[in-house]
Coordinates of C-alpha atoms and ligand atoms in Angstrom, one line a residue:
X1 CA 87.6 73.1 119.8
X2 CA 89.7 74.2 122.2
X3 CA 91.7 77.1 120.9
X4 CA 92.7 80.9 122.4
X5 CA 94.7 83.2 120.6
X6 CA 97.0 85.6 121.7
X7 CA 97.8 89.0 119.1
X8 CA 101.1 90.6 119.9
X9 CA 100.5 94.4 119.4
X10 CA 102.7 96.2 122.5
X11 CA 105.6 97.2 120.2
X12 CA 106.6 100.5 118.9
X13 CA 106.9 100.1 115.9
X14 CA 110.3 101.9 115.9
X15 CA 111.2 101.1 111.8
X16 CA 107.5 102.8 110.9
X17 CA 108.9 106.6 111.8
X18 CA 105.4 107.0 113.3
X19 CA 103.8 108.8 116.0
X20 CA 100.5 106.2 115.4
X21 CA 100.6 102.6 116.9
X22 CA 102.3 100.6 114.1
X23 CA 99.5 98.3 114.4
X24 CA 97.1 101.1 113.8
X25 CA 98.1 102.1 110.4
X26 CA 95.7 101.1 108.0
X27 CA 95.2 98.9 105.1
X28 CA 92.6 99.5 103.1
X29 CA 91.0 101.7 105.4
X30 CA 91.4 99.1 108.4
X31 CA 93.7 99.3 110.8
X32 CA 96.3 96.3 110.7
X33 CA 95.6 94.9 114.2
X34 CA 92.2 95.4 113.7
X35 CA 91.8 93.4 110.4
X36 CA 93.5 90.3 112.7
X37 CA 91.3 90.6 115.8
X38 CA 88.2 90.4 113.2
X39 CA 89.7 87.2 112.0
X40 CA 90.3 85.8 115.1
X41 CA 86.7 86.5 116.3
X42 CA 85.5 83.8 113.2
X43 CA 87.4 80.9 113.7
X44 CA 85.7 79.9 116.8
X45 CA 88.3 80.2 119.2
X46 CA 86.9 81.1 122.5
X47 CA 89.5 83.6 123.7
X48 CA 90.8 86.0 122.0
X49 CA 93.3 88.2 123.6
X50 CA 95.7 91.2 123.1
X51 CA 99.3 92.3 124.0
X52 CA 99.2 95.8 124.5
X53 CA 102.2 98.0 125.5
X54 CA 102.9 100.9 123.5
X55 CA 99.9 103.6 123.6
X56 CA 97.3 101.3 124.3
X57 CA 94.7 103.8 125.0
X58 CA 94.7 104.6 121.4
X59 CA 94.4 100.9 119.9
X60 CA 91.7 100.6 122.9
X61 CA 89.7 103.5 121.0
X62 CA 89.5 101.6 117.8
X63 CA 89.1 97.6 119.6
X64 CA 86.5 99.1 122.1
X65 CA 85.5 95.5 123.1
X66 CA 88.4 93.5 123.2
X67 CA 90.2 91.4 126.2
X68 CA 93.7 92.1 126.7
X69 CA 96.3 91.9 129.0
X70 CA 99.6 95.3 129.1
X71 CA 103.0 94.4 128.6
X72 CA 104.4 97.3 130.8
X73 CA 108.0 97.5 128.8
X74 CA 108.5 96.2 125.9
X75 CA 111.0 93.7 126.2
X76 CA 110.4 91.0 122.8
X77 CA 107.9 89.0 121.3
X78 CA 108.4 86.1 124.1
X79 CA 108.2 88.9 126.9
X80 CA 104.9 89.8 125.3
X81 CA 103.6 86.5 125.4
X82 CA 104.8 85.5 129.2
X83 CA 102.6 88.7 130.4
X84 CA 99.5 86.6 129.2
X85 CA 100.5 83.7 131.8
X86 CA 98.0 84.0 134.1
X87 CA 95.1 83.8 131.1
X88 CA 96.7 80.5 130.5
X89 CA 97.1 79.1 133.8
X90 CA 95.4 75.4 133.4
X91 CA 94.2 76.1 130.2
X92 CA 95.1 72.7 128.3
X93 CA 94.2 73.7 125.0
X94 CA 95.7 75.2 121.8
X95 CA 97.4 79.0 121.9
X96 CA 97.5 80.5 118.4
X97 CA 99.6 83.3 118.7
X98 CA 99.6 86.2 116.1
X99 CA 101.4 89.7 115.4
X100 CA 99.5 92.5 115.1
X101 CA 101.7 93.5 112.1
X102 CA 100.5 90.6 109.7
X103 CA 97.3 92.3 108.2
X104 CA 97.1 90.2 104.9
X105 CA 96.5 87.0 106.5
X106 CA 92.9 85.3 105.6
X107 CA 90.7 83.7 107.8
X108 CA 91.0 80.0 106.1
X109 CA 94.8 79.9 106.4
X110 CA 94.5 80.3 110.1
X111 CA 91.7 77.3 109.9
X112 CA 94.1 75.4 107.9
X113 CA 96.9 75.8 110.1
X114 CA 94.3 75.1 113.6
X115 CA 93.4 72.0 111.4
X116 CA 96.9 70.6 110.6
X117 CA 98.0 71.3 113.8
X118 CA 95.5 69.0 115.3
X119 CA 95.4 66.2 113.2
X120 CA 99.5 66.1 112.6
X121 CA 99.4 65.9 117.1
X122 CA 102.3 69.0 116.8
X123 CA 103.4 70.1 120.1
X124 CA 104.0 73.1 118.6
X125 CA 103.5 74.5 114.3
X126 CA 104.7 77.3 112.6
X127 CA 103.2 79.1 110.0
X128 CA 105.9 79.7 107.2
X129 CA 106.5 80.9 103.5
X130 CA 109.0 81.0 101.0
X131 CA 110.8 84.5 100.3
X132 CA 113.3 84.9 97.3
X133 CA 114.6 87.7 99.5
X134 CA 113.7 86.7 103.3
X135 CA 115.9 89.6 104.7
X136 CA 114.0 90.3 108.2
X137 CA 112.3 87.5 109.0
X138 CA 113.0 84.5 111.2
X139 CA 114.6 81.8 109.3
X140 CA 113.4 78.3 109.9
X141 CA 116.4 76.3 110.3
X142 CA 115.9 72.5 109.8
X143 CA 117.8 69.5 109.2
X144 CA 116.8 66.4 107.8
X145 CA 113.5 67.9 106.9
X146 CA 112.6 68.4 110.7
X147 CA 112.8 71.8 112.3
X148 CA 115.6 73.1 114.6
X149 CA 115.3 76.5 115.7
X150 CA 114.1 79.5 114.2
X151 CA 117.4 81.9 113.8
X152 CA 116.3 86.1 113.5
X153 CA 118.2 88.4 111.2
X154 CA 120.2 90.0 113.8
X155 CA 121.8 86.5 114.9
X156 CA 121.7 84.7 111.7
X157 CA 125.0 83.6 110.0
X158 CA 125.0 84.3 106.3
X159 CA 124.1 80.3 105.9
X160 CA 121.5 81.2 107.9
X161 CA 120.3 84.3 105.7
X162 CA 120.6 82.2 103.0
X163 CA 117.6 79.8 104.1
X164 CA 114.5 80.9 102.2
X165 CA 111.6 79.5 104.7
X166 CA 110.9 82.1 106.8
X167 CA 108.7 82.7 109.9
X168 CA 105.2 83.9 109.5
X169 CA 105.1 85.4 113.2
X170 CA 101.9 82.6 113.4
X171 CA 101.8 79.8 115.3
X172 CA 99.8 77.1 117.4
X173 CA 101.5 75.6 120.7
X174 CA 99.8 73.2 123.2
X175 CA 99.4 75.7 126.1
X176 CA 100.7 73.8 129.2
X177 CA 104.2 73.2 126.8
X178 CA 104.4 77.1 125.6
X179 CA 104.2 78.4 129.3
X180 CA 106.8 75.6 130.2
X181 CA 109.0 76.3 127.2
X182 CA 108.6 80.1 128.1
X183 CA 110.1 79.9 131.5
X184 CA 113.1 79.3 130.0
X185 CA 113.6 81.7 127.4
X186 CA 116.6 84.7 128.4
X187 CA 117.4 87.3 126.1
X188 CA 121.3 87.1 124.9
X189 CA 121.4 88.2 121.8
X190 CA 121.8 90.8 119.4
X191 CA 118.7 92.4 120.6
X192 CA 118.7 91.9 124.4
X193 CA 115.0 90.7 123.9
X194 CA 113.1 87.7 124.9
X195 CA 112.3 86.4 121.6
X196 CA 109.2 84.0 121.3
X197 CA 111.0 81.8 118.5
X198 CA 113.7 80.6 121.1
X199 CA 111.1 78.5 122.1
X200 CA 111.0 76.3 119.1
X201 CA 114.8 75.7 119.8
X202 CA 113.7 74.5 123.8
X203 CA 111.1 72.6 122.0
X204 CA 113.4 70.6 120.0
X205 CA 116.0 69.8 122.8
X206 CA 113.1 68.7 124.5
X207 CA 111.9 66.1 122.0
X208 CA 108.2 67.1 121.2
X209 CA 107.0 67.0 117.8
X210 CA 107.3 70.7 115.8
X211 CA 105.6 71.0 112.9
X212 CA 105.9 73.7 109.7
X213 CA 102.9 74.5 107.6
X214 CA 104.3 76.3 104.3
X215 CA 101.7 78.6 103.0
X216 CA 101.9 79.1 99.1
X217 CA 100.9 82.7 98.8
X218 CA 103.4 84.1 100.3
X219 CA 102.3 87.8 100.3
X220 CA 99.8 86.9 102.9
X221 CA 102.5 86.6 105.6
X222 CA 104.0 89.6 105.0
X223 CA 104.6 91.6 107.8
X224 CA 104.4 95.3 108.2
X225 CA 107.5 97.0 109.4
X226 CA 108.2 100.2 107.4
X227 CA 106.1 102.3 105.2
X228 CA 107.5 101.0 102.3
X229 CA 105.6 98.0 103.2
X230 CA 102.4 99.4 104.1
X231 CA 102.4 100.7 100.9
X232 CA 102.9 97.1 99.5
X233 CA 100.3 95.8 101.9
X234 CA 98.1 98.1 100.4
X235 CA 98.5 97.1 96.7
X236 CA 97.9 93.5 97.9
X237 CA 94.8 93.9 99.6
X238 CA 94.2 96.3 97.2
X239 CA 94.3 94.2 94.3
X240 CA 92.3 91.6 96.2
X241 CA 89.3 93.9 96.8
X242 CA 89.8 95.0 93.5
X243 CA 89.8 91.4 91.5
X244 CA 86.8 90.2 93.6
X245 CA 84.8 92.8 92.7
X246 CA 85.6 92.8 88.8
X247 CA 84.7 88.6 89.5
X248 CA 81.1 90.0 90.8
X249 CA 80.8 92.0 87.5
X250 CA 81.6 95.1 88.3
X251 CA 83.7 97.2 85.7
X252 CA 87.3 99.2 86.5
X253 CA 89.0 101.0 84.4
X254 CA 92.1 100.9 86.2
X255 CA 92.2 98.7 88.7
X256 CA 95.6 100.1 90.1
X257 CA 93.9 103.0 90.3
X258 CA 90.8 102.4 92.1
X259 CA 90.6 102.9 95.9
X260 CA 87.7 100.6 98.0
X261 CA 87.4 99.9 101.2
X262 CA 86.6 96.4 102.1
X263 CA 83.2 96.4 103.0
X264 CA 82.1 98.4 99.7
X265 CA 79.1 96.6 97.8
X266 CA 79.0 97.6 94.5
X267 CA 76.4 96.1 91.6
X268 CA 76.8 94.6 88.1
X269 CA 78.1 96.4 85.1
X270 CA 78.8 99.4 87.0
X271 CA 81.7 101.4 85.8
X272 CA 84.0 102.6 88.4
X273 CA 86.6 104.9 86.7
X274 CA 91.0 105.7 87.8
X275 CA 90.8 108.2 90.9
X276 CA 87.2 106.9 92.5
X277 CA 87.6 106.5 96.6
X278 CA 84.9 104.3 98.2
X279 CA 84.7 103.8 101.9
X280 CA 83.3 102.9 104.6
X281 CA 79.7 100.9 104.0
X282 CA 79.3 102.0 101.1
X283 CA 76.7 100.6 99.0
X284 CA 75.9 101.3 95.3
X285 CA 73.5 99.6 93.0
X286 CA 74.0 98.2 89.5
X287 CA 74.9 100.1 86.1
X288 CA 76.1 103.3 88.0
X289 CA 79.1 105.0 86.3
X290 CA 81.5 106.7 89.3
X291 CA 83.7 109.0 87.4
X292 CA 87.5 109.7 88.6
X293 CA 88.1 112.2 91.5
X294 CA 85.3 111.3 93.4
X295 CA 85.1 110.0 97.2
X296 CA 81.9 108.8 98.1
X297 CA 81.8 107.6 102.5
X298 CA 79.3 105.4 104.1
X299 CA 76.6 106.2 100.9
X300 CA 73.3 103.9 100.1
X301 CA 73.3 104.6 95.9
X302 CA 70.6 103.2 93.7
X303 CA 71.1 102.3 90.3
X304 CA 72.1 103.8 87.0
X305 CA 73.5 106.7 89.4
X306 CA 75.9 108.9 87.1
X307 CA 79.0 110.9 89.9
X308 CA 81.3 112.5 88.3
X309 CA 84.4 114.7 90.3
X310 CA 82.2 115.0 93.6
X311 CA 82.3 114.3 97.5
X312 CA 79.5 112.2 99.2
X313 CA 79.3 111.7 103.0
X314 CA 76.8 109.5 104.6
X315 CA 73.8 110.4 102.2
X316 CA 71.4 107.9 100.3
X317 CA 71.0 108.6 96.8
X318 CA 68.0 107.2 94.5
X319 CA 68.6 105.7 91.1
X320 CA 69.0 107.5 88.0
X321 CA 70.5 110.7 89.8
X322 CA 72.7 112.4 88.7
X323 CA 75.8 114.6 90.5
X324 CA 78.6 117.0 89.6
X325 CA 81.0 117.4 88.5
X326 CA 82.2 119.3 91.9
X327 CA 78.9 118.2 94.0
X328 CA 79.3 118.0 97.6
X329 CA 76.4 115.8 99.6
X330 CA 77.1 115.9 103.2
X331 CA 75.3 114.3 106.0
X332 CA 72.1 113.2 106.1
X333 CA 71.3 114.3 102.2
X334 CA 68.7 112.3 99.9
X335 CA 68.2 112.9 96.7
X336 CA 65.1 110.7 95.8
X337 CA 65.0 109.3 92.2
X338 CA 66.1 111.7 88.8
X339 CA 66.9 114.9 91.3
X340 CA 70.0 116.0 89.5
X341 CA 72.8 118.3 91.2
X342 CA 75.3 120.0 89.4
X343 CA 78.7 122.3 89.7
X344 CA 79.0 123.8 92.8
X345 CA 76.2 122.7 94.4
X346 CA 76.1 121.8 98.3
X347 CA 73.5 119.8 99.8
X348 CA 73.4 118.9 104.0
X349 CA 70.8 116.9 106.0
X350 CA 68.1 118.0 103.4
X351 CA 65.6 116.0 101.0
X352 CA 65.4 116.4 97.4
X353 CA 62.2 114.6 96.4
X354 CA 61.6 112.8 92.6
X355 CA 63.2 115.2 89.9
X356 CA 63.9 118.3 91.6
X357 CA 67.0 120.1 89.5
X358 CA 69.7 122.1 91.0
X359 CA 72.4 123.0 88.5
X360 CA 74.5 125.1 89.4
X361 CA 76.4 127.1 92.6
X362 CA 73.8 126.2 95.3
X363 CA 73.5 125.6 98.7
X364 CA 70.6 124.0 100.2
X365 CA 70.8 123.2 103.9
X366 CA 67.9 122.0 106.3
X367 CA 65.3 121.9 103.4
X368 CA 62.9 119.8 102.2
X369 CA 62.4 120.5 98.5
X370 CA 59.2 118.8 96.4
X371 CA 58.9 117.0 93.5
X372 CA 60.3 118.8 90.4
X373 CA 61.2 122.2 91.7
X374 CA 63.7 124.0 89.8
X375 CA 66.6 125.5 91.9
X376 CA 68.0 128.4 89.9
X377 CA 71.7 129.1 90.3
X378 CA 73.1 130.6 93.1
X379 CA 69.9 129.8 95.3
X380 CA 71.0 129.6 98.6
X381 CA 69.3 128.9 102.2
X382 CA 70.4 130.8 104.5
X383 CA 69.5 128.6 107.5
X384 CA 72.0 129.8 110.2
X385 CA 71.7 133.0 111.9
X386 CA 75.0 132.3 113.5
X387 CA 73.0 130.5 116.7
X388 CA 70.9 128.4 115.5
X389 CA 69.8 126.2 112.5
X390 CA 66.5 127.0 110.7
X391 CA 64.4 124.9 108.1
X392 CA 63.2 125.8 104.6
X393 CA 60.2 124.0 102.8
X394 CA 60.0 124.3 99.4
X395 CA 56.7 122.9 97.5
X396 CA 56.4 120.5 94.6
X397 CA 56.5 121.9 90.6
X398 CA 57.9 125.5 92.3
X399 CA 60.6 127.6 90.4
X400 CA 63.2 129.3 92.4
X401 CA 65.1 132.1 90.2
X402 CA 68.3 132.5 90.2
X403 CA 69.8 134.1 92.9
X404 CA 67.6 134.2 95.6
X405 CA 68.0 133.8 99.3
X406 CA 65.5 131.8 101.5
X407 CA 66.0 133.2 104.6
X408 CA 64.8 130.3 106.9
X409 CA 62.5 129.7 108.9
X410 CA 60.6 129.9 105.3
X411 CA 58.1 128.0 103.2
X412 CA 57.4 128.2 99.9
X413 CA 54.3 126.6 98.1
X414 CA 53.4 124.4 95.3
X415 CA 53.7 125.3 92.1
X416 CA 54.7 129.1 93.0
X417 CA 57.6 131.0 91.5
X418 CA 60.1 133.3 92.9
X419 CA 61.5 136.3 90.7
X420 CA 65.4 136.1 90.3
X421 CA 67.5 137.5 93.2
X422 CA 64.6 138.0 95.4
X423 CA 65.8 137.7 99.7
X424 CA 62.7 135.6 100.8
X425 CA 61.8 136.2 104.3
X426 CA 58.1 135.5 104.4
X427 CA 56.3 132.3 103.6
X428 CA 55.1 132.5 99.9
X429 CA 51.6 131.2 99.4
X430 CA 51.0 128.0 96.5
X431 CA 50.6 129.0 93.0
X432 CA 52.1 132.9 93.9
X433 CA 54.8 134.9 92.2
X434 CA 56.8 136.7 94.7
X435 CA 59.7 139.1 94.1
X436 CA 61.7 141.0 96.6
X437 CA 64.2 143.9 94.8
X438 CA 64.5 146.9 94.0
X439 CA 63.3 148.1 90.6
X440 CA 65.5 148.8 87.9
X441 CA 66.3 152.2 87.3
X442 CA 67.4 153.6 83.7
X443 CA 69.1 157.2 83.2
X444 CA 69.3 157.9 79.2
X445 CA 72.9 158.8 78.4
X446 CA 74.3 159.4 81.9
X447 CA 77.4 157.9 80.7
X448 CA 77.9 161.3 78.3
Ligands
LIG1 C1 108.9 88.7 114.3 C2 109.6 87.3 114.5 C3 110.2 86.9 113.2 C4 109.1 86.8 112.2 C5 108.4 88.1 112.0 C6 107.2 87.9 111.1 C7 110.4 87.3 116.9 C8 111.6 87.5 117.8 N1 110.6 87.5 115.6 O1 110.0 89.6 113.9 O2 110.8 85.6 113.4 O3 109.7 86.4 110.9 O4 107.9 88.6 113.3 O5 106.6 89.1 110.8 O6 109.3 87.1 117.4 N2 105.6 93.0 120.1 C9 105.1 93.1 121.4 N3 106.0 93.3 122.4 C10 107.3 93.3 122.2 C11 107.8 93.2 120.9 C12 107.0 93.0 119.9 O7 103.9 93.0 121.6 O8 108.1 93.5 123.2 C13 104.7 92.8 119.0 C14 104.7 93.9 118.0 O9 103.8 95.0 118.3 C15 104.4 93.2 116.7 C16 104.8 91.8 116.9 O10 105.0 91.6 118.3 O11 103.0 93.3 116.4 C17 106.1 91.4 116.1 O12 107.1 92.3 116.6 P1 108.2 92.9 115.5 O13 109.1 93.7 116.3 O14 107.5 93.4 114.4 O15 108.9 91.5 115.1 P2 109.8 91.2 113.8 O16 111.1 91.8 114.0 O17 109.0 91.6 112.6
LIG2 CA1 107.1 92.6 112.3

């Protein structure tokens, strides 16, 4: 195979009323030019290169690794393209070129339009769809069947608006043609811009052989402009996330309503219910029920897991746990299997171990807590001193009453108990009682 591509992503994106890169706008919780360079890099093409322009430092912070080549002013989509010349120079292969705007596209369409391109011997193929309302888009203008020009909105005469086939923004051209064709694109028209479709006019008047491929589904071409179709991008992909995950077995309620990020695995017969947010890598075993209201970000979950209105960030989380409602796990958290967490209770970068129970209005930070220890409401470890981050070790089968503070550094044993709104400073031995208060003082009828 002998194949580069080339993804347009200099523009400004003036129609998205956006201080962000169009192209960095996400869909699903991937950014639009990034969901096409991740395509690109799997259909064995052995270039793969960018048109940046517009704020490229920022796209560069999200496509760390990518080639790419700045197109100093943005002057069109054929502009774009003639600043990646000197990439192309005595390349005689195949140039796919992409927008960075198209984020719906799928891997196999791109394959199929490589693949027809090839075998029909096309100088030169466009990917197109039909549109009941095609306003926007480059209409493909043919007659007899064969392809004449592609004519833009701006220029098109209302026959023209009429046509229906539109222009994908995809396409493959023999390399040695494109860079020929491109020398003499200008830009007179509506516009002032060098547009990349002239060339398919030069093409034609030229006699080489352009091809369409029509694409059936035609939301996958549809390109991102305003945010009135990002929002319709992200019902798409949303919907396609969505479906292929009820197809695995997985239960929604609502699937309108359900919010996951692409690379989301989720298990069998797991119920996800209206107002759940998964992201990132996100795994989560099978027969879980995730209840509305909760976001759960880059999580490992077991199975028969039971979430209901809580926030989990990068934690792993045993099976038959259970959280919330209004639990917040962040960082570095593990709950090992049957710990159970309830209102108001915070957990960071500590471990729960097998069955430990914290019900209610806690906060347990740096700790290690042992199998089936009881946290008693409003237990908190105080583990910052306002420099520095301390640790608190709590022991297996301990009781914590209600109320009390561990101040950390501070261990407490196996099996030992502390009184209710005791402020633990010292180390409590295994199998002790320890109580730190004052003692309760009764005056008969003080009140009279
Ligand atoms: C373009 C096509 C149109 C097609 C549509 C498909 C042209 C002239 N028109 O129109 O036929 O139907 O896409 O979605 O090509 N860009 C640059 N540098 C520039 C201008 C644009 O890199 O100077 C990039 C943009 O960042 C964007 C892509 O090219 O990713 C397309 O540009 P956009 O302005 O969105 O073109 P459309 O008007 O949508
Ligand atoms: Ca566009």
């Amino acid at each position: 195979m002998s194949l580069k591509t080339l993804i347009l992503a200099a523009g400004k994106g003036t129609r998205m009323k956006s201080d962000l890169p169009k192209v960095l706008h996400k869909v699903c919780g991937v950014p639009m030019v990034k969901k096409i360079t991740d395509i690109c890099s799997r259909i064995g093409s052995e270039e793969n290169i960018l048109i940046l322009g517009h704020k490229k430092e920022e796209i560069l912070k999200v496509l760390t690794d990518m080639e790419y080549v700045v197109q100093e002013e943005q002057l069109g989509t054929g502009h774009a393209v003639i600043q990646a010349k000197e990439k192309l120079n005595g390349f005689d292969g195949t140039v796919m070129i992409l927008c960075g705007d198209t984020p719906l596209l799928k891997k196999e369409t791109l394959e199929n339009l490589y693949k027809f391109h090839k075998s029909s011997n096309a100088t030169t193929t466009i990917l197109t769809s039909i549109y009941e309302n095609p306003f926007g888009y480059g209409r493909i203008v043919k007659q007899n069947n064969k392809v004449v020009g592609i004519v833009e909105e701006k220029e098109a005469t209302k026959e023209i608006k009429a046509i229906k086939e539109v222009n994908a923004g995809v396409y493959c051209f023999e390399a040695k043609n494109l860079l020929k064709a491109l020398d003499k694109i200008d830009n007179d028209n509506e516009k002032g811009e060098y547009y990349l479709t002239d060339v398919i006019g030069i093409d034609v008047a030229a006699g080489k052989v352009v091809e369409t491929f029509l694409l059936e589904d035609n939301d996958e071409i549809l390109g991102i402009n305003s945010k009135i179709e990002l929002e319709k991008a992200n019902c798409i992909m949303r919907d396609r996330i969505n479906s292929s995950h009820m197809e695995k077995g997985v239960i929604l309620i609502d699937k309108n309503n359900t919010y996951i990020e692409e690379e989301v695995e989720i298990g069998e017969d797991t119920v996800i219910y209206p107002g759940a947010l998964l992201q990132g890598k996100t795994s989560i075993g099978k027969n879980c029920e995730i209840l509305g209201n909760t976001r759960i970000i880059d999580c490992k979950i077991g199975s028969s897991v039971r979430i209901e209105s809580s926030i989990l960030e990068e934690s792993i989380v045993e099976s038959k746990v259970t959280i919330g409602p209004f639990a917040h796990l962040r960082p570095k958290s593990h709950l090992k299997e049957e710990v159970h967490i309830g209102n108001f209770v915070e957990v960071k970068k500590s471990t729960l171990e097998k069955g430990v129970k914290a019900g209610h209005l806690t906060y347990l930070g740096d700790a290690i807590i042992g199998e089936k220890t009881n946290i008693g409401a409003g237990t908190i470890t105080c583990n910052y001193d306002g420099k520095n981050k301390f640790k608190t070790s709590i022991g297996k089968n301990a009781f914590i009453g209600s109320d009390t503070m561990l101040v950390a550094p501070v261990n407490i044993g196996d099996n030992s108990l502390v009184g209710a709104g005791s402020v633990i400073t010292k180390d409590v031995p295994e199998n002790a009682l320890a109580v730190s208060r004052s003692k309760q003082v009764i005056k008969f009828d003080w009140r009279k």
